[in-house]
Coordinates of C-alpha atoms in Angstrom, one line a residue:
M14 CA -34.3 2.5 -12.1
A15 CA -30.8 3.2 -13.4
V16 CA -29.2 6.9 -13.5
L17 CA -26.7 7.7 -16.2
R18 CA -26.0 11.4 -16.2
A19 CA -24.0 13.5 -18.1
F20 CA -20.3 15.1 -16.7
K21 CA -17.6 17.6 -17.7
A22 CA -14.6 14.7 -18.7
I23 CA -11.2 15.6 -17.8
R24 CA -9.4 14.0 -21.2
P25 CA -6.3 14.3 -23.3
T26 CA -6.0 16.5 -26.2
E27 CA -6.9 14.8 -29.5
N28 CA -2.9 14.5 -30.9
L29 CA -2.1 13.2 -27.5
A30 CA -4.9 10.6 -26.7
S31 CA -2.9 7.9 -28.0
K32 CA 0.0 8.1 -26.1
V33 CA -1.7 8.8 -22.9
A34 CA -4.2 6.1 -22.9
A35 CA -3.1 2.9 -21.2
L36 CA -4.5 -0.4 -20.0
P37 CA -6.2 -0.8 -16.7
Y38 CA -4.2 -0.5 -13.5
D39 CA -4.7 -4.2 -12.5
V40 CA -3.8 -5.8 -15.7
M41 CA 0.1 -5.0 -15.0
N42 CA 2.5 -5.4 -12.4
T43 CA 4.6 -2.2 -11.6
E44 CA 7.5 -3.7 -13.4
E45 CA 5.5 -3.9 -16.5
A46 CA 4.3 -0.5 -16.1
R47 CA 7.8 0.8 -15.3
V48 CA 8.7 -0.2 -18.8
I49 CA 5.8 0.9 -20.2
G50 CA 6.6 4.5 -18.6
E51 CA 9.7 4.8 -19.3
K52 CA 9.2 4.6 -22.8
N53 CA 6.1 7.0 -23.0
E54 CA 6.4 9.6 -20.6
L55 CA 2.8 10.7 -21.4
S56 CA 1.1 7.2 -20.7
F57 CA -1.5 7.2 -18.0
V58 CA 0.4 4.3 -16.0
H59 CA 2.4 7.3 -14.3
I60 CA -0.8 8.2 -12.7
D61 CA -2.6 4.8 -12.2
K62 CA 0.6 3.4 -11.0
A63 CA 2.7 6.2 -9.4
Q64 CA 5.1 4.1 -7.8
I65 CA 7.2 3.9 -11.2
D66 CA 7.9 7.4 -10.6
L67 CA 9.5 6.9 -7.4
E68 CA 12.4 4.8 -5.8
K69 CA 12.0 0.9 -6.5
D70 CA 12.2 0.2 -2.9
V71 CA 8.8 2.6 -2.3
D72 CA 5.8 0.3 -1.2
Q73 CA 3.5 0.7 -3.8
Y74 CA 0.6 0.8 -1.2
S75 CA 2.4 4.1 0.6
T76 CA 0.9 7.7 0.8
E77 CA 4.2 8.4 -1.3
V78 CA 2.5 6.7 -4.1
Y79 CA -1.2 8.4 -3.8
E80 CA 0.5 11.9 -3.4
K81 CA 2.5 11.2 -6.5
A82 CA -0.7 9.8 -8.5
K83 CA -2.3 13.3 -8.1
E84 CA 1.2 15.2 -8.5
N85 CA 1.3 13.5 -11.6
L86 CA -2.5 14.0 -12.9
Y87 CA -2.7 17.9 -12.1
S88 CA 1.1 18.3 -13.6
M89 CA -0.5 16.8 -16.9
I90 CA -3.8 19.1 -16.6
K91 CA -1.7 22.1 -16.1
K92 CA 0.3 21.3 -19.0
G93 CA -2.3 20.9 -21.2
I94 CA -2.4 17.4 -21.6
F95 CA -5.5 17.0 -20.3
V96 CA -8.6 19.5 -21.1
K97 CA -11.8 19.7 -19.3
D98 CA -15.0 20.0 -21.1
N99 CA -17.0 23.3 -20.1
K100 CA -20.2 21.8 -20.2
K101 CA -21.6 18.3 -19.1
N102 CA -21.7 16.0 -21.9
L103 CA -22.0 11.9 -22.4
Y104 CA -19.4 10.2 -24.9
I105 CA -19.7 7.1 -27.2
Y106 CA -16.3 4.7 -26.9
R107 CA -16.0 2.3 -29.3
Q108 CA -13.4 -0.3 -29.5
I109 CA -12.9 -2.7 -32.3
M110 CA -10.9 -6.0 -32.1
N111 CA -10.5 -8.7 -34.5
G112 CA -13.4 -7.0 -36.6
R113 CA -15.4 -7.6 -33.7
I114 CA -17.0 -4.0 -32.3
Q115 CA -18.5 -3.2 -29.3
T116 CA -19.8 0.5 -28.4
G117 CA -20.5 2.2 -25.3
I118 CA -21.9 5.5 -23.7
V119 CA -19.5 6.7 -21.2
G120 CA -21.2 9.0 -18.0
C121 CA -21.5 8.7 -14.2
T122 CA -23.5 5.8 -12.7
S123 CA -24.6 6.6 -9.1
I124 CA -23.6 5.5 -6.2
D125 CA -26.8 4.8 -4.6
D126 CA -27.7 2.3 -7.7
Y127 CA -24.8 0.2 -6.7
I128 CA -25.9 0.4 -2.5
N129 CA -29.7 -0.3 -3.9
G130 CA -28.9 -3.1 -6.5
V131 CA -29.6 -1.5 -9.6
I132 CA -26.0 -2.1 -10.3
K133 CA -25.5 -5.5 -10.0
K134 CA -22.6 -7.5 -9.0
H135 CA -21.6 -10.6 -9.9
E136 CA -17.9 -11.1 -7.7
F137 CA -16.8 -10.7 -4.0
T138 CA -14.2 -8.2 -3.6
L139 CA -11.2 -7.8 -1.4
P140 CA -10.8 -5.5 1.1
S141 CA -7.3 -4.9 0.4
K142 CA -7.6 -4.4 -3.3
E143 CA -10.6 -2.0 -2.8
K144 CA -8.4 0.4 -0.3
D145 CA -5.8 0.6 -2.7
R146 CA -7.9 2.3 -5.3
I147 CA -10.3 4.2 -2.3
N148 CA -6.6 5.8 -1.6
H149 CA -6.1 6.6 -5.2
V150 CA -9.7 8.1 -6.0
D151 CA -9.7 10.0 -2.8
Y152 CA -6.2 11.7 -3.5
C153 CA -6.8 12.2 -7.1
N154 CA -9.9 13.6 -6.4
S155 CA -11.1 11.7 -9.1
N156 CA -12.4 8.5 -10.9
T157 CA -9.4 7.8 -13.2
G158 CA -10.4 4.6 -14.3
P159 CA -13.9 3.9 -15.6
I160 CA -16.3 0.7 -14.5
F161 CA -17.2 -1.7 -17.5
L162 CA -21.0 -1.9 -16.8
T163 CA -23.6 -3.9 -19.2
Y164 CA -27.5 -3.7 -19.8
R165 CA -29.8 -5.5 -22.0
S166 CA -30.1 -3.9 -25.3
N167 CA -32.8 -0.9 -25.7
N168 CA -33.4 -0.5 -29.4
R169 CA -34.0 3.3 -29.2
I170 CA -30.6 4.0 -27.6
N171 CA -28.8 2.1 -30.4
E172 CA -30.6 4.5 -32.7
I173 CA -29.3 7.2 -30.9
V174 CA -25.7 5.9 -30.3
D175 CA -25.8 5.0 -34.5
E176 CA -26.8 8.8 -35.4
E177 CA -24.3 10.2 -33.0
T178 CA -21.4 7.8 -34.4
K179 CA -22.2 9.3 -38.1
K180 CA -20.5 12.2 -36.8
K181 CA -16.9 13.2 -36.9
P182 CA -15.1 11.4 -33.7
V183 CA -12.7 13.3 -31.4
Y184 CA -10.4 10.4 -31.0
D185 CA -9.7 7.6 -33.5
F186 CA -6.4 5.7 -33.2
I187 CA -5.1 2.0 -32.8
S188 CA -3.1 0.8 -30.0
D189 CA 0.0 -1.2 -29.9
D190 CA -2.2 -4.3 -29.6
G191 CA -4.0 -3.3 -32.6
I192 CA -7.4 -2.3 -31.2
S193 CA -9.0 0.8 -32.6
H194 CA -10.4 3.2 -30.1
I195 CA -12.9 5.6 -31.3
V196 CA -14.5 8.4 -29.2
W197 CA -17.5 10.7 -29.9
I198 CA -18.8 13.6 -27.9
I199 CA -22.5 13.8 -27.3
N200 CA -22.9 17.7 -26.8
D201 CA -26.4 18.4 -28.0
D202 CA -28.6 18.8 -24.8
Q203 CA -31.6 17.1 -26.2
A204 CA -29.8 14.2 -27.1
I205 CA -28.4 13.9 -23.9
K206 CA -31.6 14.1 -21.9
E207 CA -33.3 11.5 -24.1
I208 CA -30.5 9.3 -23.3
E209 CA -30.4 9.7 -19.6
L210 CA -34.5 9.6 -19.6
L211 CA -34.2 6.2 -21.7
F212 CA -31.9 4.9 -18.8
G213 CA -34.1 5.8 -16.2
E214 CA -36.3 2.9 -17.6
I215 CA -33.9 0.6 -17.4
D216 CA -34.0 -1.8 -14.4
A217 CA -30.5 -2.8 -14.1
L218 CA -26.8 -2.6 -14.9
Y219 CA -24.8 -5.3 -14.6
I220 CA -20.4 -4.7 -13.8
A221 CA -18.9 -6.7 -16.3
D222 CA -15.5 -5.7 -15.1
G223 CA -14.1 -3.8 -12.6
H224 CA -15.7 -4.8 -9.3
H225 CA -13.0 -3.3 -7.1
R226 CA -12.9 -0.1 -9.0
A227 CA -16.7 0.3 -8.5
A228 CA -16.5 -0.7 -4.9
S229 CA -13.9 2.0 -4.1
A230 CA -15.3 4.6 -6.1
V231 CA -18.7 4.2 -3.9
K232 CA -16.8 3.9 -0.5
V233 CA -15.0 7.0 -1.3
G234 CA -18.3 8.9 -2.3
L235 CA -19.7 8.0 0.8
K236 CA -16.9 9.0 2.5
R237 CA -17.4 12.5 0.9
R238 CA -20.9 12.3 2.3
E239 CA -19.8 12.0 6.1
D240 CA -17.5 14.9 5.5
N241 CA -20.3 17.1 4.0
P242 CA -23.2 16.5 6.1
G243 CA -25.3 18.9 4.0
Y244 CA -24.6 17.3 0.5
T245 CA -27.7 17.4 -1.7
G246 CA -27.2 14.4 -3.5
D247 CA -26.3 16.1 -6.9
E248 CA -22.3 16.5 -6.1
E249 CA -20.2 14.8 -8.3
F250 CA -19.1 12.5 -5.3
N251 CA -22.4 10.7 -5.7
F252 CA -21.6 9.4 -9.3
F253 CA -18.4 7.3 -10.6
L254 CA -17.3 7.2 -13.8
S255 CA -18.5 4.1 -16.0
V256 CA -19.0 2.9 -19.9
V257 CA -22.1 1.1 -20.5
F258 CA -22.4 -1.2 -23.2
P259 CA -25.3 -3.4 -24.3
D260 CA -25.2 -6.8 -23.8
T261 CA -25.4 -7.8 -27.7
D262 CA -21.9 -5.8 -28.4
L263 CA -19.9 -7.9 -25.5
T264 CA -18.3 -11.4 -25.9
I265 CA -16.7 -13.3 -22.9
M266 CA -13.4 -15.3 -23.4
D267 CA -12.4 -18.3 -22.1
Y268 CA -10.8 -18.4 -18.8
N269 CA -8.6 -21.3 -18.6
R270 CA -6.8 -23.2 -15.6
V271 CA -3.1 -24.8 -14.8
V272 CA -2.2 -26.8 -11.8
K273 CA 1.3 -27.5 -10.5
D274 CA 1.1 -31.2 -10.0
L275 CA -1.5 -33.9 -10.0
N276 CA -1.8 -34.3 -6.3
G277 CA 0.4 -37.4 -6.1
M278 CA -1.4 -39.2 -8.9
T279 CA -0.2 -40.8 -12.3
V280 CA -2.4 -39.6 -15.5
D281 CA -4.0 -43.0 -15.0
K282 CA -5.1 -43.0 -11.7
L283 CA -6.0 -39.3 -12.4
V284 CA -8.6 -40.6 -15.1
N285 CA -9.8 -43.2 -13.0
N286 CA -10.8 -40.9 -10.4
I287 CA -12.5 -38.6 -12.6
K288 CA -14.6 -41.2 -14.9
D289 CA -17.7 -41.1 -13.1
K290 CA -18.3 -37.7 -13.3
F291 CA -16.7 -37.2 -16.7
E292 CA -16.8 -39.2 -20.3
I293 CA -13.5 -39.0 -21.3
E294 CA -12.1 -39.2 -24.8
K295 CA -8.1 -38.6 -26.0
V296 CA -8.4 -36.3 -28.7
K297 CA -6.5 -37.8 -31.9
N298 CA -5.2 -34.8 -33.8
K299 CA -2.6 -32.8 -32.0
E300 CA -4.2 -29.5 -31.8
P301 CA -5.3 -28.0 -28.8
Y302 CA -9.0 -28.9 -27.9
K303 CA -11.1 -26.1 -27.9
P304 CA -14.5 -27.0 -26.2
K305 CA -17.5 -26.5 -28.8
K306 CA -20.3 -26.2 -26.2
K307 CA -21.1 -25.6 -22.2
H308 CA -20.1 -28.8 -19.9
E309 CA -17.4 -29.8 -22.2
F310 CA -13.9 -29.3 -21.1
G311 CA -10.1 -29.8 -22.6
M312 CA -7.6 -31.2 -20.5
Y313 CA -3.7 -31.5 -21.4
V314 CA -1.4 -33.7 -19.4
E315 CA 1.9 -35.5 -20.4
G316 CA 1.8 -33.9 -24.1
K317 CA -1.8 -35.3 -24.7
W318 CA -5.1 -33.5 -24.9
Y319 CA -8.3 -34.7 -23.9
R320 CA -12.2 -34.0 -24.4
L321 CA -13.9 -34.3 -21.0
T322 CA -17.9 -34.2 -20.8
A323 CA -19.6 -33.7 -17.5
K324 CA -22.0 -36.0 -16.6
K325 CA -25.4 -35.8 -15.7
G326 CA -25.4 -35.3 -11.7
T327 CA -22.4 -32.9 -12.1
F328 CA -24.5 -30.3 -12.4
N329 CA -27.8 -28.3 -11.9
E330 CA -29.3 -26.4 -14.8
L331 CA -32.0 -24.7 -12.5
D332 CA -29.2 -23.1 -10.5
P333 CA -27.4 -20.2 -12.4
V334 CA -24.0 -20.8 -10.1
L335 CA -24.1 -24.8 -10.1
S336 CA -24.7 -24.8 -13.9
L337 CA -21.5 -22.8 -15.1
D338 CA -19.0 -24.5 -16.3
V339 CA -16.2 -23.3 -13.7
S340 CA -18.7 -24.7 -10.8
I341 CA -18.9 -28.0 -12.7
L342 CA -14.9 -28.3 -12.9
Q343 CA -14.1 -26.8 -9.4
N344 CA -16.8 -29.4 -7.8
N345 CA -16.6 -32.4 -9.3
L346 CA -12.3 -32.5 -10.6
L347 CA -10.4 -29.8 -9.0
E348 CA -11.2 -30.1 -5.3
P349 CA -12.4 -33.5 -5.0
V350 CA -9.6 -35.0 -7.2
L351 CA -6.8 -32.3 -7.1
N352 CA -7.5 -31.1 -4.0
I353 CA -8.0 -27.1 -5.0
N354 CA -10.2 -26.2 -2.3
D355 CA -10.0 -22.7 -2.6
P356 CA -9.0 -21.4 -6.0
R357 CA -8.8 -17.7 -4.6
E358 CA -6.0 -18.7 -2.2
N359 CA -4.5 -21.8 -3.5
D360 CA -1.0 -21.3 -5.0
R361 CA -1.1 -24.6 -7.0
I362 CA -3.3 -23.3 -9.7
E363 CA -3.2 -20.4 -11.8
F364 CA -5.6 -18.9 -14.4
I365 CA -4.7 -18.0 -17.8
G366 CA -7.1 -15.5 -20.2
G367 CA -8.3 -17.0 -23.7
I368 CA -6.5 -13.8 -25.6
R369 CA -3.4 -16.0 -24.8
G370 CA -4.5 -18.8 -26.7
L371 CA -4.6 -22.5 -25.7
E372 CA -1.0 -22.9 -27.2
E373 CA -0.1 -20.9 -23.8
L374 CA -1.7 -24.1 -21.7
E375 CA 0.5 -26.4 -23.6
R376 CA 3.6 -24.5 -23.0
R377 CA 2.9 -23.8 -19.4
V378 CA 2.4 -27.6 -19.0
N379 CA 5.6 -28.3 -20.9
T380 CA 7.7 -25.9 -18.5
D381 CA 6.6 -25.3 -15.1
M382 CA 3.1 -26.7 -14.6
K383 CA 1.6 -30.2 -14.9
I384 CA -2.0 -30.2 -16.3
A385 CA -4.3 -27.7 -17.8
F386 CA -8.1 -27.4 -18.7
S387 CA -9.3 -25.5 -21.5
M388 CA -12.8 -24.0 -21.0
Y389 CA -15.9 -23.0 -22.8
P390 CA -16.6 -19.4 -22.3
T391 CA -19.2 -18.1 -19.7
T392 CA -21.9 -16.3 -21.3
I393 CA -23.3 -12.6 -21.0
Q394 CA -26.7 -14.3 -20.2
D395 CA -25.1 -16.1 -17.5
L396 CA -23.4 -13.4 -15.9
M397 CA -27.0 -11.8 -15.8
G398 CA -28.7 -14.9 -14.4
V399 CA -26.0 -15.1 -11.5
A400 CA -26.2 -11.2 -10.7
D401 CA -30.2 -11.3 -10.7
S402 CA -29.8 -13.9 -8.5
N403 CA -27.7 -12.1 -5.9
K404 CA -25.2 -14.7 -6.1
V405 CA -21.4 -14.3 -7.1
M406 CA -19.4 -16.3 -10.0
P407 CA -16.6 -18.8 -8.7
P408 CA -13.6 -16.8 -9.3
K409 CA -11.9 -16.3 -13.0
S410 CA -15.2 -16.9 -14.3
T411 CA -15.1 -14.2 -17.1
W412 CA -12.5 -12.6 -19.3
F413 CA -13.4 -9.7 -21.6
E414 CA -11.6 -8.1 -24.4
P415 CA -10.5 -6.0 -25.3
K416 CA -9.8 -3.9 -22.1
L417 CA -11.2 -0.3 -21.3
R418 CA -8.1 2.2 -21.4
S419 CA -7.5 4.2 -18.8
G420 CA -6.9 8.1 -19.5
L421 CA -9.1 9.0 -22.2
F422 CA -12.0 10.1 -19.6
I423 CA -11.3 11.0 -15.7
H424 CA -14.3 12.4 -13.8
E425 CA -13.4 14.8 -11.1
L426 CA -15.2 14.3 -7.8
K427 CA -15.5 18.3 -7.2

């Protein structure tokens, strides 16, 4: 059963939270982070991507960068920008985007739950990406970015959250992208204990976003265990920072595809080569085509939109992976027709999150790409089904919005 436990958060003072909070490190490159950091000396990018405070020719994975991240973090603590709570609490983190509300509980989850499969995964991780965050966590002695988890909604947990959110929040601000961020502290020991016990009755937590951060946090914890052979299991390094949301609060956006060429074919040849697998219909109006149901796709090429509908035999509804639309497109069109064998490694394909809109697909095809595919979003139920089967999704299957902000909560490992 799942572990969620209270911790003493290091967090920004109330008046500085909006300036400190930043998008996760992995949704921006160094130059984008540098622009943010130059405008805002308090932004958490100075910790998450500390290379922005060094010379431009410094390798972003060098020891110097991780040492700078540690220096920046503890300098901000020393200056009083961050404070550490004097008792173990849980926290509530609510985000509102375009009127949609998602409300999660912030606490620490167990590295043993990750190892033993109570915390379930749906993606592969890359060792190179893990190494970066392992070093970052180890040098900073802290989990600096929360893992985005979900669970099957629990009525009693929802009731407690509803009661706690009637109180005055500690943070309440709107970020530059128009998303509201509201935080409450759950400091009542009885409420904390009940929440911890209720999570102890939940048999699975699911990683929604942050697979590399989770894997890295676990490996740092295991490293600390090796360094402390007398560990009891109660030390902070046995746990990592998470925000857990009920599945009913979350929405996955579409994750679309653009390809640089038609693999040597004309459009007519392409259409002829896919007609055995898909029903194909030209879209009469000039609006971008957004799929309305599963197994339906939009295709934009040479200024025209087509609706593709997967035929029987292109998917297996009994298989949680093969029934996914991302699998259907990959297995029946991208790989056999366009020769995109491994989308993780092939530089002819790119992925565009639905937050950018379908107009972005048109723009890319009209400039540097040749063809685009709009997708029907993967569902939370799809994600859970794949994870429960101990399988993984194809790359770029899910796009979650809004993104959790880094810097609002820090979990110190000792």
